[in-house]
Coordinates of C-alpha atoms and ligand atoms in Angstrom, one line a residue:
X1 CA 73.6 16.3 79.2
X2 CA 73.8 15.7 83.1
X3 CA 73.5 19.6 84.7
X4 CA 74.0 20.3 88.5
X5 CA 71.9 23.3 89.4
X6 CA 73.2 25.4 92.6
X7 CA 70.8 27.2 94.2
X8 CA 68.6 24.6 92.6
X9 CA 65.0 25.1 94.5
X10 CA 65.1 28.8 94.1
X11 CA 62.8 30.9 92.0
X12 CA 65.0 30.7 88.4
X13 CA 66.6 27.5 89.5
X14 CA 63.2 25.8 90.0
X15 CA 61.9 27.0 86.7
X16 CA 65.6 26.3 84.9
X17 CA 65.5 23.1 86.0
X18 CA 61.5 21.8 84.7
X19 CA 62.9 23.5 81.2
X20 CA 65.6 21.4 81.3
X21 CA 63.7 18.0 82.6
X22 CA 60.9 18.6 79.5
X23 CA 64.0 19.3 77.5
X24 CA 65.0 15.6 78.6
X25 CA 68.5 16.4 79.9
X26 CA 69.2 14.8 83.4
X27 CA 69.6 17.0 86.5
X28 CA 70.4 17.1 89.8
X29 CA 70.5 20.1 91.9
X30 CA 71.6 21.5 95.3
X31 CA 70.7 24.3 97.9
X32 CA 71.1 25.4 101.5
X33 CA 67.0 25.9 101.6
X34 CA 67.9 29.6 102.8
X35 CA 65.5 31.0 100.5
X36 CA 63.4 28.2 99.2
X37 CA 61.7 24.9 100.2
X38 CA 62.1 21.7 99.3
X39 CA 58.7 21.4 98.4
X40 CA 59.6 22.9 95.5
X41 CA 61.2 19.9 94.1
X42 CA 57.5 18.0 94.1
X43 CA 56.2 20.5 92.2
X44 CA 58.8 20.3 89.8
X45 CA 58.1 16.6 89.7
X46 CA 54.6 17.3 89.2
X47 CA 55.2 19.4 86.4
X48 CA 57.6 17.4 84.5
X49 CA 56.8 14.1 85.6
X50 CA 60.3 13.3 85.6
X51 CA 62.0 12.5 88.8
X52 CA 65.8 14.1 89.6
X53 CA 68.7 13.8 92.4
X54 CA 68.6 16.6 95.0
X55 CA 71.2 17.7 98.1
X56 CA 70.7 19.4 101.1
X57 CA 74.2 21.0 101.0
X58 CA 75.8 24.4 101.8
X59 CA 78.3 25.8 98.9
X60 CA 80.5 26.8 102.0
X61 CA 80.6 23.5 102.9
X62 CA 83.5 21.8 100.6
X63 CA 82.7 17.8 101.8
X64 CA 79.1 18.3 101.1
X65 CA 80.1 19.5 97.5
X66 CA 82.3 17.3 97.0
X67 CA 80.3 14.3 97.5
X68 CA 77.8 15.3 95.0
X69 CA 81.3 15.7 92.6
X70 CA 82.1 12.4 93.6
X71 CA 78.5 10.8 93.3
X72 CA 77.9 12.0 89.7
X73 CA 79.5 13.2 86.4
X74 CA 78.5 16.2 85.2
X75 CA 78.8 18.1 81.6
X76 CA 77.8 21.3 82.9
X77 CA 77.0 23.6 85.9
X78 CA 74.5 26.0 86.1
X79 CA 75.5 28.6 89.3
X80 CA 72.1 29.8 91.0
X81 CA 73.0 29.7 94.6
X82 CA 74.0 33.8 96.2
X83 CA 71.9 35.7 98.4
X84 CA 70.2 39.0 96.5
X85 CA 68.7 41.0 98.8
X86 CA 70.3 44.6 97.7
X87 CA 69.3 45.9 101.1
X88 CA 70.3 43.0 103.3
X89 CA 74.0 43.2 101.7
X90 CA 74.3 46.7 102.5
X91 CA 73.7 46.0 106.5
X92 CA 75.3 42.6 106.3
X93 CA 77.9 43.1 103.9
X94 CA 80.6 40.0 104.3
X95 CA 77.9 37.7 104.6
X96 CA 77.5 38.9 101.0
X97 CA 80.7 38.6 99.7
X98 CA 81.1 35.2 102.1
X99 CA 78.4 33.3 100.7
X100 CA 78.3 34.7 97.1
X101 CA 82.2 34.4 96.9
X102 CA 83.5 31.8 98.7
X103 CA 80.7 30.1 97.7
X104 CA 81.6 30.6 94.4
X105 CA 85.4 29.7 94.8
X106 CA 84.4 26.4 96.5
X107 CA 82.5 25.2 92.9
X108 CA 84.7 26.6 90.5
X109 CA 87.6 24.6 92.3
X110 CA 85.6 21.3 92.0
X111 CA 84.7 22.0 88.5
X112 CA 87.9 22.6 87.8
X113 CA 89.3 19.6 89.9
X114 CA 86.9 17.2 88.1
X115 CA 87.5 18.6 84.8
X116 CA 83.8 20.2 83.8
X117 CA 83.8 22.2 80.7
X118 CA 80.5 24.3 80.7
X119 CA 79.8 26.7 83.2
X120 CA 76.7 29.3 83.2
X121 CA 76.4 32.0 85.8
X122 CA 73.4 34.6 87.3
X123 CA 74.6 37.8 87.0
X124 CA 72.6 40.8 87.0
X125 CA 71.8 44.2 85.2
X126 CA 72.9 45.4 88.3
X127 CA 76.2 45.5 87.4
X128 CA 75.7 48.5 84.9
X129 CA 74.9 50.8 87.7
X130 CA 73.0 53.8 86.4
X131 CA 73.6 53.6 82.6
X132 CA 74.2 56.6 81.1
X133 CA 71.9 55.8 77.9
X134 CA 69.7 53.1 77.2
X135 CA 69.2 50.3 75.5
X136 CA 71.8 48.6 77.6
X137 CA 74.5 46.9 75.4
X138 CA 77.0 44.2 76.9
X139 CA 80.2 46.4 76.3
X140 CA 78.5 49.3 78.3
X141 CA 81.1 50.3 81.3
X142 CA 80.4 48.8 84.7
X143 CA 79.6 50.1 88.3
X144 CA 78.0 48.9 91.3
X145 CA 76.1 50.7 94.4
X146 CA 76.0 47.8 96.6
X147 CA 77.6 44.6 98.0
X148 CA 75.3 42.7 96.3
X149 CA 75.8 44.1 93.0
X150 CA 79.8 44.5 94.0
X151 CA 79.3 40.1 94.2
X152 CA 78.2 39.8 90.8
X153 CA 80.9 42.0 89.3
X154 CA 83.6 40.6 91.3
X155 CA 82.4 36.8 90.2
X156 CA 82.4 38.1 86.8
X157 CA 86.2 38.9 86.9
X158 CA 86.9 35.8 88.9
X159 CA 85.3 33.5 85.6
X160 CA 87.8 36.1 83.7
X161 CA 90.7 34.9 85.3
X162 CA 89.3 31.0 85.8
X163 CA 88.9 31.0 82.2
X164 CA 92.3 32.8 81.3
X165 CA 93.9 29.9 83.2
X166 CA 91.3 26.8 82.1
X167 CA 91.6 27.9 78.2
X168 CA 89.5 24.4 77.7
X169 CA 86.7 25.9 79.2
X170 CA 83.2 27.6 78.0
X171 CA 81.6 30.5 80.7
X172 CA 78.3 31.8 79.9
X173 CA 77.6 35.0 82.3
X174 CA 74.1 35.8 82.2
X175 CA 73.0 39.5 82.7
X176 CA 69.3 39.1 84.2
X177 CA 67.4 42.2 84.0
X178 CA 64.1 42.2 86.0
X179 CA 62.8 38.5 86.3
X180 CA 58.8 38.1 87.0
X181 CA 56.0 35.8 86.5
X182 CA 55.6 32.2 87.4
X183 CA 55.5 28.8 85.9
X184 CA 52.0 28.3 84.0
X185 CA 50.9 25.4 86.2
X186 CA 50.9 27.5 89.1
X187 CA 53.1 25.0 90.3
X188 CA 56.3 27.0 91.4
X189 CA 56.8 31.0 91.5
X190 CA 58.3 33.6 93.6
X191 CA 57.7 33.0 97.0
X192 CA 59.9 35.8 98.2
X193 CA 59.8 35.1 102.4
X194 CA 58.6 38.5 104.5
X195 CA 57.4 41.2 102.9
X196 CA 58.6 41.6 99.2
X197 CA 61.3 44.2 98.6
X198 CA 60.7 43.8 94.6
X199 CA 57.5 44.7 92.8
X200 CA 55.8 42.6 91.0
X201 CA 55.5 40.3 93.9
X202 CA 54.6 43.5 96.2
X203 CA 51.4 44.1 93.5
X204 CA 50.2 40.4 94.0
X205 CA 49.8 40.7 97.2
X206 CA 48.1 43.8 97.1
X207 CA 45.7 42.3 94.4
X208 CA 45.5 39.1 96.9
X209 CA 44.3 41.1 99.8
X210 CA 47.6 40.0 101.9
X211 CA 49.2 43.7 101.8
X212 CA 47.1 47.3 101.9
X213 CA 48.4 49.5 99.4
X214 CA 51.1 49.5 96.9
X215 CA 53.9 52.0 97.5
X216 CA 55.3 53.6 94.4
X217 CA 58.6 54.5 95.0
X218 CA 58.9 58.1 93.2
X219 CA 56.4 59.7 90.5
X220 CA 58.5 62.3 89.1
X221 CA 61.6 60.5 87.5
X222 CA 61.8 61.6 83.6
X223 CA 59.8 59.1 82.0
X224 CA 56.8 58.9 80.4
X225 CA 54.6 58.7 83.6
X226 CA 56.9 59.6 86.8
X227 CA 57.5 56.3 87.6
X228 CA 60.3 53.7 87.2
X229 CA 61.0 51.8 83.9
X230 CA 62.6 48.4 84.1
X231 CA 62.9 45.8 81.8
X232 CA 60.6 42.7 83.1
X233 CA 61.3 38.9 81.8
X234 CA 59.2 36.3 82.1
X235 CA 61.1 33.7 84.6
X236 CA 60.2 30.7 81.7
X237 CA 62.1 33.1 78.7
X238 CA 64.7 33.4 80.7
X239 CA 65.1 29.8 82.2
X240 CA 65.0 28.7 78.3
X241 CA 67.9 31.0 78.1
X242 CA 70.1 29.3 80.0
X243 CA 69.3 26.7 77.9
X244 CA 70.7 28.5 74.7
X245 CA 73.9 29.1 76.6
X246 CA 74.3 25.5 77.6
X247 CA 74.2 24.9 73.6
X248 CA 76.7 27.9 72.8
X249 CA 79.0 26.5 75.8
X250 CA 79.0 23.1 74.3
X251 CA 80.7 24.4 70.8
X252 CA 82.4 26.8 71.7
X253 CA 85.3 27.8 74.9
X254 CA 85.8 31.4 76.5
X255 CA 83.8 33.6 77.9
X256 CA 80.1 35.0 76.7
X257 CA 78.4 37.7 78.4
X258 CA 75.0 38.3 77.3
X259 CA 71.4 40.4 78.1
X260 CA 68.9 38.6 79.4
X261 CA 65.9 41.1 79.0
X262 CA 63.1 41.9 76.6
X263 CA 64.4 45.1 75.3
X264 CA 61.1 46.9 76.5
X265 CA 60.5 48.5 79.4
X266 CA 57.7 49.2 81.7
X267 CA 56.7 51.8 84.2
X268 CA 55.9 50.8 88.1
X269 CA 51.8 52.4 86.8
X270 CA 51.9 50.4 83.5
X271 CA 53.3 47.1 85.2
X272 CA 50.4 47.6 88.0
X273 CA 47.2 48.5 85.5
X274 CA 48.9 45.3 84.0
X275 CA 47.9 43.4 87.2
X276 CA 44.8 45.1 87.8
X277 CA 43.5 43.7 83.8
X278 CA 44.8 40.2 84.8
X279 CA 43.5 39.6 88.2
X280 CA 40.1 41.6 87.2
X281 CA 40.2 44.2 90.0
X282 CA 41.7 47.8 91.1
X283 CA 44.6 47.4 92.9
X284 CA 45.2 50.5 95.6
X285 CA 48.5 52.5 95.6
X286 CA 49.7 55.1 96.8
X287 CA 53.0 57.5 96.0
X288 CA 55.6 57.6 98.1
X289 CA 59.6 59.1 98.1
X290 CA 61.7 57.4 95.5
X291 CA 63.7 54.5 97.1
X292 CA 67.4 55.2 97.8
X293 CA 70.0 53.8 94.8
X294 CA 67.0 52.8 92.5
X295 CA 67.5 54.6 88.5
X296 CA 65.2 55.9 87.0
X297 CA 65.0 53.6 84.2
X298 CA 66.7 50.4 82.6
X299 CA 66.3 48.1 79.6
X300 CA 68.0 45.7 77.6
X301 CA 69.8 46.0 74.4
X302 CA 69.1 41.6 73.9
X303 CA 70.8 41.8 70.2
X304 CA 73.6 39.8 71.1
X305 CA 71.5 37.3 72.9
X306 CA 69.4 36.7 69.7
X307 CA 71.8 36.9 67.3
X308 CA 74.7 34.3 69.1
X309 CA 72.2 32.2 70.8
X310 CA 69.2 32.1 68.9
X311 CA 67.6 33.3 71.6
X312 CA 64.7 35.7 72.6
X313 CA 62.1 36.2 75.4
X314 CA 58.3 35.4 73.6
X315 CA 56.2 36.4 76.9
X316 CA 54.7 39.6 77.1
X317 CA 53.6 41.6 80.1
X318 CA 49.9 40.2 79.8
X319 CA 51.0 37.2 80.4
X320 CA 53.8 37.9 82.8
X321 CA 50.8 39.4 84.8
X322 CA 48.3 36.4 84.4
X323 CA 50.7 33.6 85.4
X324 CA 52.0 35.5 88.6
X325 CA 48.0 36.2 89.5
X326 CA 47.7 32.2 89.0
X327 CA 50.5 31.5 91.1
X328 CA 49.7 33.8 94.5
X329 CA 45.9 33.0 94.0
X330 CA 47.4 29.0 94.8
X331 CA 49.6 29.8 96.8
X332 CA 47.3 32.6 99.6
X333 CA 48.9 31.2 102.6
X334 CA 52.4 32.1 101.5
Ligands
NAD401 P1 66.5 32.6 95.1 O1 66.9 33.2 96.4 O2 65.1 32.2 94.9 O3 67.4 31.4 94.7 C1 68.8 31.3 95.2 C2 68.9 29.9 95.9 O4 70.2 29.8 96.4 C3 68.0 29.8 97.1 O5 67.2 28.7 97.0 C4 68.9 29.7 98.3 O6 68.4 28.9 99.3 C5 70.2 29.2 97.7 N1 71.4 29.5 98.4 C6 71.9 30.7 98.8 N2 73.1 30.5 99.4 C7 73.4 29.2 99.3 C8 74.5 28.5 99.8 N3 75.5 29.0 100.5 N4 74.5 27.1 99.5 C9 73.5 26.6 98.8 N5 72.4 27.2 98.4 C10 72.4 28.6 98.7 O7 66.9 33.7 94.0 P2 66.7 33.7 92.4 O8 65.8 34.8 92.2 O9 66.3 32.3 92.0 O10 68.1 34.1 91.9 C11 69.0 33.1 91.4 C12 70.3 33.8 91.0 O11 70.0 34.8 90.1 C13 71.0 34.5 92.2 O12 72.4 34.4 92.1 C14 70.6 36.0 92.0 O13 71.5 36.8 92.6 C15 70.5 36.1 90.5 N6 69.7 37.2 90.1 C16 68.3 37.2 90.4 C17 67.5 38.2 90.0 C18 66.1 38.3 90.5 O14 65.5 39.3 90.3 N7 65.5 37.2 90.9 C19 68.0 39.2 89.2 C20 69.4 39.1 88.8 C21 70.2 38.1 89.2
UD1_402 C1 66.1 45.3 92.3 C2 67.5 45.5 92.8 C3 68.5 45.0 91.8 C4 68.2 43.5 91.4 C5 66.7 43.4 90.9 C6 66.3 42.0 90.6 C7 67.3 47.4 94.3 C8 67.7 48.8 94.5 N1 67.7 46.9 93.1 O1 66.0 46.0 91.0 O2 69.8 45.1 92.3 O3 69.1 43.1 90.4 O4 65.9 43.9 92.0 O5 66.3 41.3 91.8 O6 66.7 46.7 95.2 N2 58.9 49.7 93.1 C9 57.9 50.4 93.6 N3 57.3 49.9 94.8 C10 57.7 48.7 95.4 C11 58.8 48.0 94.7 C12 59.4 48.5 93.6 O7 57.5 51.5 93.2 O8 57.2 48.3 96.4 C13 59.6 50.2 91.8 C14 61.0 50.5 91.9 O9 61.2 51.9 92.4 C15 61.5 50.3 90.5 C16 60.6 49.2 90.0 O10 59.4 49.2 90.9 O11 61.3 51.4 89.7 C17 61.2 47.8 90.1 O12 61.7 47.5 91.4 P1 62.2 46.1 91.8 O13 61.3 45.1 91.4 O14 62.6 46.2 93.3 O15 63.5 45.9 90.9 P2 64.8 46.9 90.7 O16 64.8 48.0 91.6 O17 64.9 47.1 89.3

């Protein structure tokens, strides 16, 4: 198949877009290189050993899309590109919904002008809210606390309605639950820019030395140790997902929603002794007040995932651990 990736040098898009090189499908990608580098596309190369087409363009900018619609012929699109910073969208809240859905319109109106069929999208466990039972199931009701979350659910009805008037179509939307790790190479990771607001990338640069102390946000939640329980997926399990959906897409049309997690979650103290086995050291903490609009806990129910597209995550936290220690001990200057 010949894929476009949006938001192609980002963190998932980056590590979508080797599994989809070794998988020997052709790709070309583009981004705005607001939150990446285009570095990252040599270290795909390096990895891969397989070279690929990449634009500098802007989704808000409709002649810069469109030439890349014009320049190449593509069976699917995979739909990276949005800003995510939860914090970020609630000072700056219509650059949110400007980029992430006008950005958003500006594709699905070339994909639908040059007649593309498959069509995968990031969306997030964020869209659950705070569920009120876990494991999270795909029919559980839906509720945001921020603009960024309010982007993901509103581009989820938007590929409703697209769909309901494209009926030749095939949507995958892709509930990510809490994405971590880094490619084994050590080639390409998170490089979140500032300080990180998420934490496994907080923890590695504790571990490196970079940052003093972890903060955890909140001991006395109701779970097994105080702390926060999320459901953590290694970036490679679920860039091979998106390669099951590209499959499902291609024999099927309408619209598939499905959990992208591991169905296990983790506290903030088991995720950080995790750390502290794979980079060989203690790692300092310290607790601090819970953070405002974080749950207590959240994990996937990833049934329907496994059962319609043959797909589940293989990595476990060990290794989650290890290949994000690999990946900041390379990369100490970020
Ligand atoms: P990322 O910031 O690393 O990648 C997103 C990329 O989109 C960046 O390279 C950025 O430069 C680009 N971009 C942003 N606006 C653009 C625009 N107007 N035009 C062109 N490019 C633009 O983020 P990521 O972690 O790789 O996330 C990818 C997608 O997955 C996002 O939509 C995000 O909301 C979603 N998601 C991420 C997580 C997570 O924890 N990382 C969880 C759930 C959902
Ligand atoms: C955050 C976003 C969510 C987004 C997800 C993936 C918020 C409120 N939510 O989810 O919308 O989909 O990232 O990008 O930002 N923690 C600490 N100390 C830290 C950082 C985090 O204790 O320095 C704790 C948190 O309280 C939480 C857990 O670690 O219990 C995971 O936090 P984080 O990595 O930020 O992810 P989420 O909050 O789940």
């Amino acid at each position: 198949m010949n894929i476009l990736l949006s938001g192609g040098t980002g963190y998932i898009g980056s590590h979508t877009c080797t599994e989809l090189l070794n998988a020997g499908h052709s790709v070309v990608t583009f981004d705005n290189l607001s939150n990446s580098e285009e570095k990252v596309n040599d270290a795909v190369v390096r990895i891969t050993g397989k070279p690929f087409k990449f634009y500098l363009a802007d989704m808000l900018d409709m002649d810069a899309l469109r030439v890349i619609f014009e320049e190449n012929t593509f069976d699917a699109v995979i739909h990276f590109a949005g800003l995510k910073a939860v914090g970020e969208s609630v000072q700056l809240p219509l650059k949110y919904y400007h980029n992430n859905i006008t950005g958003t319109l500006n594709l699905l109106s070339l994909i639908e002008e040059y007649h593309v069929k498959s069509f995968v999208f990031s969306s997030s466990a964020t869209v659950y809210g705070d569920p009120a039972s876990l494991p999270i199931t795909e029919d559980f009701p839906l509720g945001t606390t921020n603009p960024y979350g309010s982007t993901k659910l509103m581009i989820e009805q938007i590929l409703k309605d697209f769909y309901a008037a494209n009926s030749g179509v095939s949507i995958s939307i892709l509930r990510y639950f809490n994405p971590v790790g880094a490619h084994e190479s050590g080639e390409i990771g998170e490089n979140p820019k500032g300080i990180p607001n998420n934490l496994m990338p907080y923890i590695a640069k504790v571990a490196a030395g970079q940052l003093e102390a972890l903060n955890v946000f909140g001991d006395r939640y109701p779970t097994r140790d105080g702390t926060g329980i999320r459901d953590y997926i290694h970036v490679v399990d679920l860039a091979i997902g998106h390669l099951k959906a590209l499959e499902k897409n291609a024999d099927t049309t309408g619209v598939h929603i499905y959990n992208l997690g591991t169905g296990t979650g983790y506290s903030v103290l088991e995720v950080l002794r995790a750390m502290e086995a794979a980079c060989g050291h203690t790692i300092p903490y310290k607790i601090a007040p819970p953070r405002s609009g974080d749950i207590a806990a959240c994990y996937a129910d990833p049934g329907k995932a496994q059962k319609e597209l043959g797909w589940a995550a293989e990595r476990d936290l060990k290794q989650m651990c290890e290949d994000a220690w690999r990946w900041q001990k390379k990369n100490l200057n970020l």
